[in-house]
Amino acid sequence: ATSYASTNPDLIRFYRGFGAIGQQAPYGYRTYHSIQTSVNRRFRNGVSFGFNHTLGLSDKQQSTLRLQHNADGTVTTRADQGEADTLLGNNRPQTHIMRGNFVWNLPQLHSDNKVLQAIGYIVNDWSLSGIWQGSTGAAYTVGYSYQSGGGNVNLTGSPDFGGRVRVVGDAGSGCSSDPLRQFNTAAFQGPLVGSVGLESGNDYARSCFQSSTDLAIARTIRLGGSRSVQLRVDLFNAFNESAITGRYTTMDLASPSDPVTITNLPFDASGNVIDSRSRPRGAGFGVATGYQAPRTVQLQARFSF
């Protein structure tokens, strides 16, 4: 931690008198597989609807190019580049992304009866429309932060890349009904000195399924000629569905000499939740940080001429 490699790496770089030297290489690939389905019914007899579905199968690409400086001054790709591509190049696409929509012009009431005509003035020219969207959870990973001695040079020997979290147990699905325990925090430990940045990949946790329905009901009142008034009510997330959309995924650790003891858990060693008044600042590893927006209502009156 007190070496030049850690405190001032420019003093011991391979090319004396230079700082960081960047190299660009034409290296890249990406292969994405999915099945995309779309069904639509055009507007007919007062009704239209549609449904779109994307089934994500795989999404893989290269990881960051891993270069090394050799003793003879040459720069080559490390032998573990393939392992890095396997671990870090798997983007794990969302399995299901779905969208649905409909428009329904409510039936008209027509009659020669004066009473029914009066009712028709109230119930005619209404339309109901809606959009539903749902998706399975996206993949996410856990990060770490050492309070001291945990810089990239301390762990990997290079200022250019760091270590990755070690997954030592079952982390769970990554989504839980308990807002304080979105995943099993005991399944994670910090990287060790000598890391090569390949401790874990991108495929051990997924966020929650999300679903939301937006509805709108509107009536157009014709005033003759090109003039009309539209009254409209929009309900966003009409059924007030709730889902956790974010979570605190960075664990705090003292130093690489103790990569096990997490210092920002929301509960004590016995598993009891720490009272919010005495909870240490920033204690929240594994805690939900965001929720789906609740139901909101919007009213509109529009005059067209």
mmCIF file with all atom_site columns, N, CA and C in Angstrom, residues 197-258:
data_model
loop_
_atom_site.group_PDB
_atom_site.id
_atom_site.type_symbol
_atom_site.label_atom_id
_atom_site.label_alt_id
_atom_site.label_comp_id
_atom_site.label_asym_id
_atom_site.label_entity_id
_atom_site.label_seq_id
_atom_site.pdbx_PDB_ins_code
_atom_site.Cartn_x
_atom_site.Cartn_y
_atom_site.Cartn_z
_atom_site.occupancy
_atom_site.B_iso_or_equiv
_atom_site.pdbx_formal_charge
_atom_site.auth_seq_id
_atom_site.auth_comp_id
_atom_site.auth_asym_id
_atom_site.auth_atom_id
_atom_site.pdbx_PDB_model_num
ATOM 1   N N  . GLY A 1 197 ? -8.968  -10.072 -11.725 1.00 0.00 ? 197 GLY A N  1
ATOM 2   C CA . GLY A 1 197 ? -10.213 -9.476  -12.186 1.00 0.00 ? 197 GLY A CA 1
ATOM 3   C C  . GLY A 1 197 ? -11.176 -10.437 -12.832 1.00 0.00 ? 197 GLY A C  1
ATOM 4   N N  . LEU A 1 198 ? -11.083 -11.724 -12.475 1.00 0.00 ? 198 LEU A N  1
ATOM 5   C CA . LEU A 1 198 ? -11.965 -12.727 -13.073 1.00 0.00 ? 198 LEU A CA 1
ATOM 6   C C  . LEU A 1 198 ? -12.663 -13.562 -12.004 1.00 0.00 ? 198 LEU A C  1
ATOM 7   N N  . GLU A 1 199 ? -12.925 -12.981 -10.853 1.00 0.00 ? 199 GLU A N  1
ATOM 8   C CA . GLU A 1 199 ? -13.545 -13.743 -9.773  1.00 0.00 ? 199 GLU A CA 1
ATOM 9   C C  . GLU A 1 199 ? -14.997 -14.108 -10.064 1.00 0.00 ? 199 GLU A C  1
ATOM 10  N N  . SER A 1 200 ? -15.716 -13.266 -10.777 1.00 0.00 ? 200 SER A N  1
ATOM 11  C CA . SER A 1 200 ? -17.146 -13.514 -11.024 1.00 0.00 ? 200 SER A CA 1
ATOM 12  C C  . SER A 1 200 ? -17.545 -12.876 -12.338 1.00 0.00 ? 200 SER A C  1
ATOM 13  N N  . GLY A 1 201 ? -18.674 -13.340 -12.867 1.00 0.00 ? 201 GLY A N  1
ATOM 14  C CA . GLY A 1 201 ? -19.168 -12.824 -14.132 1.00 0.00 ? 201 GLY A CA 1
ATOM 15  C C  . GLY A 1 201 ? -20.343 -11.887 -13.938 1.00 0.00 ? 201 GLY A C  1
ATOM 16  N N  . ASN A 1 202 ? -21.294 -11.933 -14.882 1.00 0.00 ? 202 ASN A N  1
ATOM 17  C CA . ASN A 1 202 ? -22.431 -11.008 -14.866 1.00 0.00 ? 202 ASN A CA 1
ATOM 18  C C  . ASN A 1 202 ? -23.763 -11.742 -14.730 1.00 0.00 ? 202 ASN A C  1
ATOM 19  N N  . ASP A 1 203 ? -23.766 -12.950 -14.174 1.00 0.00 ? 203 ASP A N  1
ATOM 20  C CA . ASP A 1 203 ? -24.966 -13.769 -14.309 1.00 0.00 ? 203 ASP A CA 1
ATOM 21  C C  . ASP A 1 203 ? -25.464 -14.369 -12.999 1.00 0.00 ? 203 ASP A C  1
ATOM 22  N N  . TYR A 1 204 ? -25.329 -13.646 -11.893 1.00 0.00 ? 204 TYR A N  1
ATOM 23  C CA . TYR A 1 204 ? -25.740 -14.250 -10.627 1.00 0.00 ? 204 TYR A CA 1
ATOM 24  C C  . TYR A 1 204 ? -26.904 -13.536 -9.947  1.00 0.00 ? 204 TYR A C  1
ATOM 25  N N  . ALA A 1 205 ? -27.459 -12.485 -10.482 1.00 0.00 ? 205 ALA A N  1
ATOM 26  C CA . ALA A 1 205 ? -28.596 -11.806 -9.841  1.00 0.00 ? 205 ALA A CA 1
ATOM 27  C C  . ALA A 1 205 ? -29.460 -11.140 -10.903 1.00 0.00 ? 205 ALA A C  1
ATOM 28  N N  . ARG A 1 206 ? -30.766 -11.168 -10.678 1.00 0.00 ? 206 ARG A N  1
ATOM 29  C CA . ARG A 1 206 ? -31.710 -10.492 -11.567 1.00 0.00 ? 206 ARG A CA 1
ATOM 30  C C  . ARG A 1 206 ? -32.702 -9.677  -10.755 1.00 0.00 ? 206 ARG A C  1
ATOM 31  N N  . SER A 1 207 ? -33.082 -8.537  -11.303 1.00 0.00 ? 207 SER A N  1
ATOM 32  C CA . SER A 1 207 ? -34.050 -7.674  -10.639 1.00 0.00 ? 207 SER A CA 1
ATOM 33  C C  . SER A 1 207 ? -35.456 -8.249  -10.794 1.00 0.00 ? 207 SER A C  1
ATOM 34  N N  . CYS A 1 208 ? -36.451 -7.536  -10.279 1.00 0.00 ? 208 CYS A N  1
ATOM 35  C CA . CYS A 1 208 ? -37.817 -8.056  -10.181 1.00 0.00 ? 208 CYS A CA 1
ATOM 36  C C  . CYS A 1 208 ? -38.604 -7.864  -11.486 1.00 0.00 ? 208 CYS A C  1
ATOM 37  N N  . PHE A 1 209 ? -39.628 -8.708  -11.647 1.00 0.00 ? 209 PHE A N  1
ATOM 38  C CA . PHE A 1 209 ? -40.575 -8.550  -12.747 1.00 0.00 ? 209 PHE A CA 1
ATOM 39  C C  . PHE A 1 209 ? -41.362 -7.262  -12.546 1.00 0.00 ? 209 PHE A C  1
ATOM 40  N N  . GLN A 1 210 ? -41.577 -6.529  -13.627 1.00 0.00 ? 210 GLN A N  1
ATOM 41  C CA . GLN A 1 210 ? -42.321 -5.277  -13.551 1.00 0.00 ? 210 GLN A CA 1
ATOM 42  C C  . GLN A 1 210 ? -43.493 -5.309  -14.513 1.00 0.00 ? 210 GLN A C  1
ATOM 43  N N  . SER A 1 211 ? -44.604 -4.767  -14.062 1.00 0.00 ? 211 SER A N  1
ATOM 44  C CA . SER A 1 211 ? -45.805 -4.712  -14.887 1.00 0.00 ? 211 SER A CA 1
ATOM 45  C C  . SER A 1 211 ? -46.554 -3.424  -14.592 1.00 0.00 ? 211 SER A C  1
ATOM 46  N N  . SER A 1 212 ? -47.105 -2.825  -15.625 1.00 0.00 ? 212 SER A N  1
ATOM 47  C CA . SER A 1 212 ? -47.841 -1.575  -15.436 1.00 0.00 ? 212 SER A CA 1
ATOM 48  C C  . SER A 1 212 ? -48.868 -1.424  -16.545 1.00 0.00 ? 212 SER A C  1
ATOM 49  N N  . THR A 1 213 ? -50.037 -0.887  -16.190 1.00 0.00 ? 213 THR A N  1
ATOM 50  C CA . THR A 1 213 ? -51.107 -0.652  -17.157 1.00 0.00 ? 213 THR A CA 1
ATOM 51  C C  . THR A 1 213 ? -51.526 0.810   -17.102 1.00 0.00 ? 213 THR A C  1
ATOM 52  N N  . ASP A 1 214 ? -51.491 1.468   -18.246 1.00 0.00 ? 214 ASP A N  1
ATOM 53  C CA . ASP A 1 214 ? -51.963 2.849   -18.365 1.00 0.00 ? 214 ASP A CA 1
ATOM 54  C C  . ASP A 1 214 ? -53.294 2.843   -19.114 1.00 0.00 ? 214 ASP A C  1
ATOM 55  N N  . LEU A 1 215 ? -54.276 3.523   -18.557 1.00 0.00 ? 215 LEU A N  1
ATOM 56  C CA . LEU A 1 215 ? -55.604 3.585   -19.166 1.00 0.00 ? 215 LEU A CA 1
ATOM 57  C C  . LEU A 1 215 ? -55.994 5.035   -19.425 1.00 0.00 ? 215 LEU A C  1
ATOM 58  N N  . ALA A 1 216 ? -56.841 5.214   -20.431 1.00 0.00 ? 216 ALA A N  1
ATOM 59  C CA . ALA A 1 216 ? -57.373 6.540   -20.732 1.00 0.00 ? 216 ALA A CA 1
ATOM 60  C C  . ALA A 1 216 ? -58.808 6.391   -21.198 1.00 0.00 ? 216 ALA A C  1
ATOM 61  N N  . ILE A 1 217 ? -59.677 7.225   -20.667 1.00 0.00 ? 217 ILE A N  1
ATOM 62  C CA . ILE A 1 217 ? -61.057 7.282   -21.120 1.00 0.00 ? 217 ILE A CA 1
ATOM 63  C C  . ILE A 1 217 ? -61.333 8.712   -21.561 1.00 0.00 ? 217 ILE A C  1
ATOM 64  N N  . ALA A 1 218 ? -61.933 8.828   -22.729 1.00 0.00 ? 218 ALA A N  1
ATOM 65  C CA . ALA A 1 218 ? -62.117 10.156  -23.310 1.00 0.00 ? 218 ALA A CA 1
ATOM 66  C C  . ALA A 1 218 ? -63.463 10.242  -24.002 1.00 0.00 ? 218 ALA A C  1
ATOM 67  N N  . ARG A 1 219 ? -63.978 11.450  -24.041 1.00 0.00 ? 219 ARG A N  1
ATOM 68  C CA . ARG A 1 219 ? -65.211 11.711  -24.784 1.00 0.00 ? 219 ARG A CA 1
ATOM 69  C C  . ARG A 1 219 ? -65.015 12.944  -25.649 1.00 0.00 ? 219 ARG A C  1
ATOM 70  N N  . THR A 1 220 ? -65.455 12.827  -26.901 1.00 0.00 ? 220 THR A N  1
ATOM 71  C CA . THR A 1 220 ? -65.382 13.951  -27.828 1.00 0.00 ? 220 THR A CA 1
ATOM 72  C C  . THR A 1 220 ? -66.792 14.499  -28.042 1.00 0.00 ? 220 THR A C  1
ATOM 73  N N  . ILE A 1 221 ? -66.960 15.774  -27.749 1.00 0.00 ? 221 ILE A N  1
ATOM 74  C CA . ILE A 1 221 ? -68.256 16.452  -27.909 1.00 0.00 ? 221 ILE A CA 1
ATOM 75  C C  . ILE A 1 221 ? -68.152 17.349  -29.139 1.00 0.00 ? 221 ILE A C  1
ATOM 76  N N  . ARG A 1 222 ? -68.938 17.035  -30.150 1.00 0.00 ? 222 ARG A N  1
ATOM 77  C CA . ARG A 1 222 ? -68.882 17.796  -31.386 1.00 0.00 ? 222 ARG A CA 1
ATOM 78  C C  . ARG A 1 222 ? -69.798 19.019  -31.271 1.00 0.00 ? 222 ARG A C  1
ATOM 79  N N  . LEU A 1 223 ? -69.232 20.169  -31.687 1.00 0.00 ? 223 LEU A N  1
ATOM 80  C CA . LEU A 1 223 ? -69.950 21.429  -31.538 1.00 0.00 ? 223 LEU A CA 1
ATOM 81  C C  . LEU A 1 223 ? -70.394 22.000  -32.868 1.00 0.00 ? 223 LEU A C  1
ATOM 82  N N  . GLY A 1 224 ? -70.248 21.216  -33.917 1.00 0.00 ? 224 GLY A N  1
ATOM 83  C CA . GLY A 1 224 ? -70.631 21.691  -35.238 1.00 0.00 ? 224 GLY A CA 1
ATOM 84  C C  . GLY A 1 224 ? -69.421 22.187  -36.008 1.00 0.00 ? 224 GLY A C  1
ATOM 85  N N  . GLY A 1 225 ? -69.416 21.921  -37.314 1.00 0.00 ? 225 GLY A N  1
ATOM 86  C CA . GLY A 1 225 ? -68.277 22.312  -38.126 1.00 0.00 ? 225 GLY A CA 1
ATOM 87  C C  . GLY A 1 225 ? -67.043 21.515  -37.725 1.00 0.00 ? 225 GLY A C  1
ATOM 88  N N  . SER A 1 226 ? -65.928 22.193  -37.602 1.00 0.00 ? 226 SER A N  1
ATOM 89  C CA . SER A 1 226 ? -64.683 21.537  -37.198 1.00 0.00 ? 226 SER A CA 1
ATOM 90  C C  . SER A 1 226 ? -64.411 21.693  -35.708 1.00 0.00 ? 226 SER A C  1
ATOM 91  N N  . ARG A 1 227 ? -65.371 22.222  -34.988 1.00 0.00 ? 227 ARG A N  1
ATOM 92  C CA . ARG A 1 227 ? -65.154 22.475  -33.566 1.00 0.00 ? 227 ARG A CA 1
ATOM 93  C C  . ARG A 1 227 ? -65.567 21.271  -32.721 1.00 0.00 ? 227 ARG A C  1
ATOM 94  N N  . SER A 1 228 ? -64.775 21.000  -31.712 1.00 0.00 ? 228 SER A N  1
ATOM 95  C CA . SER A 1 228 ? -65.098 19.911  -30.791 1.00 0.00 ? 228 SER A CA 1
ATOM 96  C C  . SER A 1 228 ? -64.354 20.138  -29.476 1.00 0.00 ? 228 SER A C  1
ATOM 97  N N  . VAL A 1 229 ? -64.882 19.507  -28.450 1.00 0.00 ? 229 VAL A N  1
ATOM 98  C CA . VAL A 1 229 ? -64.252 19.528  -27.132 1.00 0.00 ? 229 VAL A CA 1
ATOM 99  C C  . VAL A 1 229 ? -63.999 18.081  -26.727 1.00 0.00 ? 229 VAL A C  1
ATOM 100 N N  . GLN A 1 230 ? -62.796 17.793  -26.284 1.00 0.00 ? 230 GLN A N  1
ATOM 101 C CA . GLN A 1 230 ? -62.484 16.456  -25.798 1.00 0.00 ? 230 GLN A CA 1
ATOM 102 C C  . GLN A 1 230 ? -62.189 16.517  -24.305 1.00 0.00 ? 230 GLN A C  1
ATOM 103 N N  . LEU A 1 231 ? -62.876 15.685  -23.554 1.00 0.00 ? 231 LEU A N  1
ATOM 104 C CA . LEU A 1 231 ? -62.639 15.521  -22.125 1.00 0.00 ? 231 LEU A CA 1
ATOM 105 C C  . LEU A 1 231 ? -61.926 14.181  -21.930 1.00 0.00 ? 231 LEU A C  1
ATOM 106 N N  . ARG A 1 232 ? -60.834 14.157  -21.204 1.00 0.00 ? 232 ARG A N  1
ATOM 107 C CA . ARG A 1 232 ? -60.005 12.954  -21.124 1.00 0.00 ? 232 ARG A CA 1
ATOM 108 C C  . ARG A 1 232 ? -59.457 12.777  -19.717 1.00 0.00 ? 232 ARG A C  1
ATOM 109 N N  . VAL A 1 233 ? -59.456 11.531  -19.270 1.00 0.00 ? 233 VAL A N  1
ATOM 110 C CA . VAL A 1 233 ? -58.861 11.154  -17.986 1.00 0.00 ? 233 VAL A CA 1
ATOM 111 C C  . VAL A 1 233 ? -57.819 10.070  -18.251 1.00 0.00 ? 233 VAL A C  1
ATOM 112 N N  . ASP A 1 234 ? -56.581 10.325  -17.845 1.00 0.00 ? 234 ASP A N  1
ATOM 113 C CA . ASP A 1 234 ? -55.491 9.353   -17.985 1.00 0.00 ? 234 ASP A CA 1
ATOM 114 C C  . ASP A 1 234 ? -55.135 8.798   -16.616 1.00 0.00 ? 234 ASP A C  1
ATOM 115 N N  . LEU A 1 235 ? -55.005 7.483   -16.534 1.00 0.00 ? 235 LEU A N  1
ATOM 116 C CA . LEU A 1 235 ? -54.556 6.823   -15.312 1.00 0.00 ? 235 LEU A CA 1
ATOM 117 C C  . LEU A 1 235 ? -53.260 6.072   -15.624 1.00 0.00 ? 235 LEU A C  1
ATOM 118 N N  . PHE A 1 236 ? -52.159 6.564   -15.090 1.00 0.00 ? 236 PHE A N  1
ATOM 119 C CA . PHE A 1 236 ? -50.873 5.910   -15.277 1.00 0.00 ? 236 PHE A CA 1
ATOM 120 C C  . PHE A 1 236 ? -50.654 4.931   -14.129 1.00 0.00 ? 236 PHE A C  1
ATOM 121 N N  . ASN A 1 237 ? -50.270 3.701   -14.481 1.00 0.00 ? 237 ASN A N  1
ATOM 122 C CA . ASN A 1 237 ? -50.210 2.600   -13.509 1.00 0.00 ? 237 ASN A CA 1
ATOM 123 C C  . ASN A 1 237 ? -51.566 2.495   -12.814 1.00 0.00 ? 237 ASN A C  1
ATOM 124 N N  . ALA A 1 238 ? -52.586 2.267   -13.629 1.00 0.00 ? 238 ALA A N  1
ATOM 125 C CA . ALA A 1 238 ? -53.970 2.336   -13.156 1.00 0.00 ? 238 ALA A CA 1
ATOM 126 C C  . ALA A 1 238 ? -54.256 1.385   -12.008 1.00 0.00 ? 238 ALA A C  1
ATOM 127 N N  . PHE A 1 239 ? -53.636 0.224   -11.985 1.00 0.00 ? 239 PHE A N  1
ATOM 128 C CA . PHE A 1 239 ? -53.905 -0.754  -10.936 1.00 0.00 ? 239 PHE A CA 1
ATOM 129 C C  . PHE A 1 239 ? -52.918 -0.638  -9.766  1.00 0.00 ? 239 PHE A C  1
ATOM 130 N N  . ASN A 1 240 ? -52.129 0.438   -9.791  1.00 0.00 ? 240 ASN A N  1
ATOM 131 C CA . ASN A 1 240 ? -51.208 0.762   -8.696  1.00 0.00 ? 240 ASN A CA 1
ATOM 132 C C  . ASN A 1 240 ? -50.293 -0.427  -8.361  1.00 0.00 ? 240 ASN A C  1
ATOM 133 N N  . GLU A 1 241 ? -49.767 -1.059  -9.413  1.00 0.00 ? 241 GLU A N  1
ATOM 134 C CA . GLU A 1 241 ? -48.851 -2.174  -9.207  1.00 0.00 ? 241 GLU A CA 1
ATOM 135 C C  . GLU A 1 241 ? -47.513 -1.676  -8.657  1.00 0.00 ? 241 GLU A C  1
ATOM 136 N N  . SER A 1 242 ? -46.925 -2.477  -7.812  1.00 0.00 ? 242 SER A N  1
ATOM 137 C CA . SER A 1 242 ? -45.678 -2.074  -7.154  1.00 0.00 ? 242 SER A CA 1
ATOM 138 C C  . SER A 1 242 ? -44.589 -3.088  -7.448  1.00 0.00 ? 242 SER A C  1
ATOM 139 N N  . ALA A 1 243 ? -43.390 -2.583  -7.697  1.00 0.00 ? 243 ALA A N  1
ATOM 140 C CA . ALA A 1 243 ? -42.227 -3.446  -7.919  1.00 0.00 ? 243 ALA A CA 1
ATOM 141 C C  . ALA A 1 243 ? -40.979 -2.680  -7.512  1.00 0.00 ? 243 ALA A C  1
ATOM 142 N N  . ILE A 1 244 ? -40.012 -3.394  -6.983  1.00 0.00 ? 244 ILE A N  1
ATOM 143 C CA . ILE A 1 244 ? -38.739 -2.789  -6.611  1.00 0.00 ? 244 ILE A CA 1
ATOM 144 C C  . ILE A 1 244 ? -37.908 -2.617  -7.873  1.00 0.00 ? 244 ILE A C  1
ATOM 145 N N  . THR A 1 245 ? -37.437 -1.395  -8.109  1.00 0.00 ? 245 THR A N  1
ATOM 146 C CA . THR A 1 245 ? -36.700 -1.080  -9.335  1.00 0.00 ? 245 THR A CA 1
ATOM 147 C C  . THR A 1 245 ? -35.224 -0.838  -9.097  1.00 0.00 ? 245 THR A C  1
ATOM 148 N N  . GLY A 1 246 ? -34.778 -0.727  -7.851  1.00 0.00 ? 246 GLY A N  1
ATOM 149 C CA . GLY A 1 246 ? -33.371 -0.481  -7.572  1.00 0.00 ? 246 GLY A CA 1
ATOM 150 C C  . GLY A 1 246 ? -33.001 -0.994  -6.202  1.00 0.00 ? 246 GLY A C  1
ATOM 151 N N  . ARG A 1 247 ? -31.736 -1.263  -6.033  1.00 0.00 ? 247 ARG A N  1
ATOM 152 C CA . ARG A 1 247 ? -31.241 -1.778  -4.752  1.00 0.00 ? 247 ARG A CA 1
ATOM 153 C C  . ARG A 1 247 ? -29.797 -1.349  -4.581  1.00 0.00 ? 247 ARG A C  1
ATOM 154 N N  . TYR A 1 248 ? -29.361 -1.274  -3.303  1.00 0.00 ? 248 TYR A N  1
ATOM 155 C CA . TYR A 1 248 ? -27.983 -0.850  -3.015  1.00 0.00 ? 248 TYR A CA 1
ATOM 156 C C  . TYR A 1 248 ? -27.087 -2.075  -3.151  1.00 0.00 ? 248 TYR A C  1
ATOM 157 N N  . THR A 1 249 ? -26.165 -2.033  -4.114  1.00 0.00 ? 249 THR A N  1
ATOM 158 C CA . THR A 1 249 ? -25.412 -3.233  -4.476  1.00 0.00 ? 249 THR A CA 1
ATOM 159 C C  . THR A 1 249 ? -23.908 -3.117  -4.204  1.00 0.00 ? 249 THR A C  1
ATOM 160 N N  . THR A 1 250 ? -23.489 -2.131  -3.425  1.00 0.00 ? 250 THR A N  1
ATOM 161 C CA . THR A 1 250 ? -22.067 -1.985  -3.116  1.00 0.00 ? 250 THR A CA 1
ATOM 162 C C  . THR A 1 250 ? -21.815 -2.326  -1.655  1.00 0.00 ? 250 THR A C  1
ATOM 163 N N  . MET A 1 251 ? -20.947 -3.291  -1.404  1.00 0.00 ? 251 MET A N  1
ATOM 164 C CA . MET A 1 251 ? -20.616 -3.639  -0.021  1.00 0.00 ? 251 MET A CA 1
ATOM 165 C C  . MET A 1 251 ? -19.336 -2.929  0.382   1.00 0.00 ? 251 MET A C  1
ATOM 166 N N  . ASP A 1 252 ? -19.338 -2.390  1.597   1.00 0.00 ? 252 ASP A N  1
ATOM 167 C CA . ASP A 1 252 ? -18.174 -1.702  2.151   1.00 0.00 ? 252 ASP A CA 1
ATOM 168 C C  . ASP A 1 252 ? -17.376 -2.677  3.001   1.00 0.00 ? 252 ASP A C  1
ATOM 169 N N  . LEU A 1 253 ? -16.055 -2.657  2.833   1.00 0.00 ? 253 LEU A N  1
ATOM 170 C CA . LEU A 1 253 ? -15.141 -3.508  3.585   1.00 0.00 ? 253 LEU A CA 1
ATOM 171 C C  . LEU A 1 253 ? -13.994 -2.656  4.101   1.00 0.00 ? 253 LEU A C  1
ATOM 172 N N  . ALA A 1 254 ? -13.391 -3.093  5.206   1.00 0.00 ? 254 ALA A N  1
ATOM 173 C CA . ALA A 1 254 ? -12.323 -2.299  5.809   1.00 0.00 ? 254 ALA A CA 1
ATOM 174 C C  . ALA A 1 254 ? -11.069 -2.314  4.943   1.00 0.00 ? 254 ALA A C  1
ATOM 175 N N  . SER A 1 255 ? -10.537 -3.489  4.638   1.00 0.00 ? 255 SER A N  1
ATOM 176 C CA . SER A 1 255 ? -9.298  -3.614  3.873   1.00 0.00 ? 255 SER A CA 1
ATOM 177 C C  . SER A 1 255 ? -9.201  -5.026  3.321   1.00 0.00 ? 255 SER A C  1
ATOM 178 N N  . PRO A 1 256 ? -8.298  -5.269  2.354   1.00 0.00 ? 256 PRO A N  1
ATOM 179 C CA . PRO A 1 256 ? -8.148  -6.619  1.799   1.00 0.00 ? 256 PRO A CA 1
ATOM 180 C C  . PRO A 1 256 ? -7.724  -7.661  2.824   1.00 0.00 ? 256 PRO A C  1
ATOM 181 N N  . SER A 1 257 ? -7.198  -7.236  3.968   1.00 0.00 ? 257 SER A N  1
ATOM 182 C CA . SER A 1 257 ? -6.847  -8.209  4.997   1.00 0.00 ? 257 SER A CA 1
ATOM 183 C C  . SER A 1 257 ? -8.081  -8.817  5.655   1.00 0.00 ? 257 SER A C  1
ATOM 184 N N  . ASP A 1 258 ? -9.243  -8.167  5.494   1.00 0.00 ? 258 ASP A N  1
ATOM 185 C CA . ASP A 1 258 ? -10.513 -8.695  5.998   1.00 0.00 ? 258 ASP A CA 1
ATOM 186 C C  . ASP A 1 258 ? -11.566 -8.517  4.909   1.00 0.00 ? 258 ASP A C  1
#
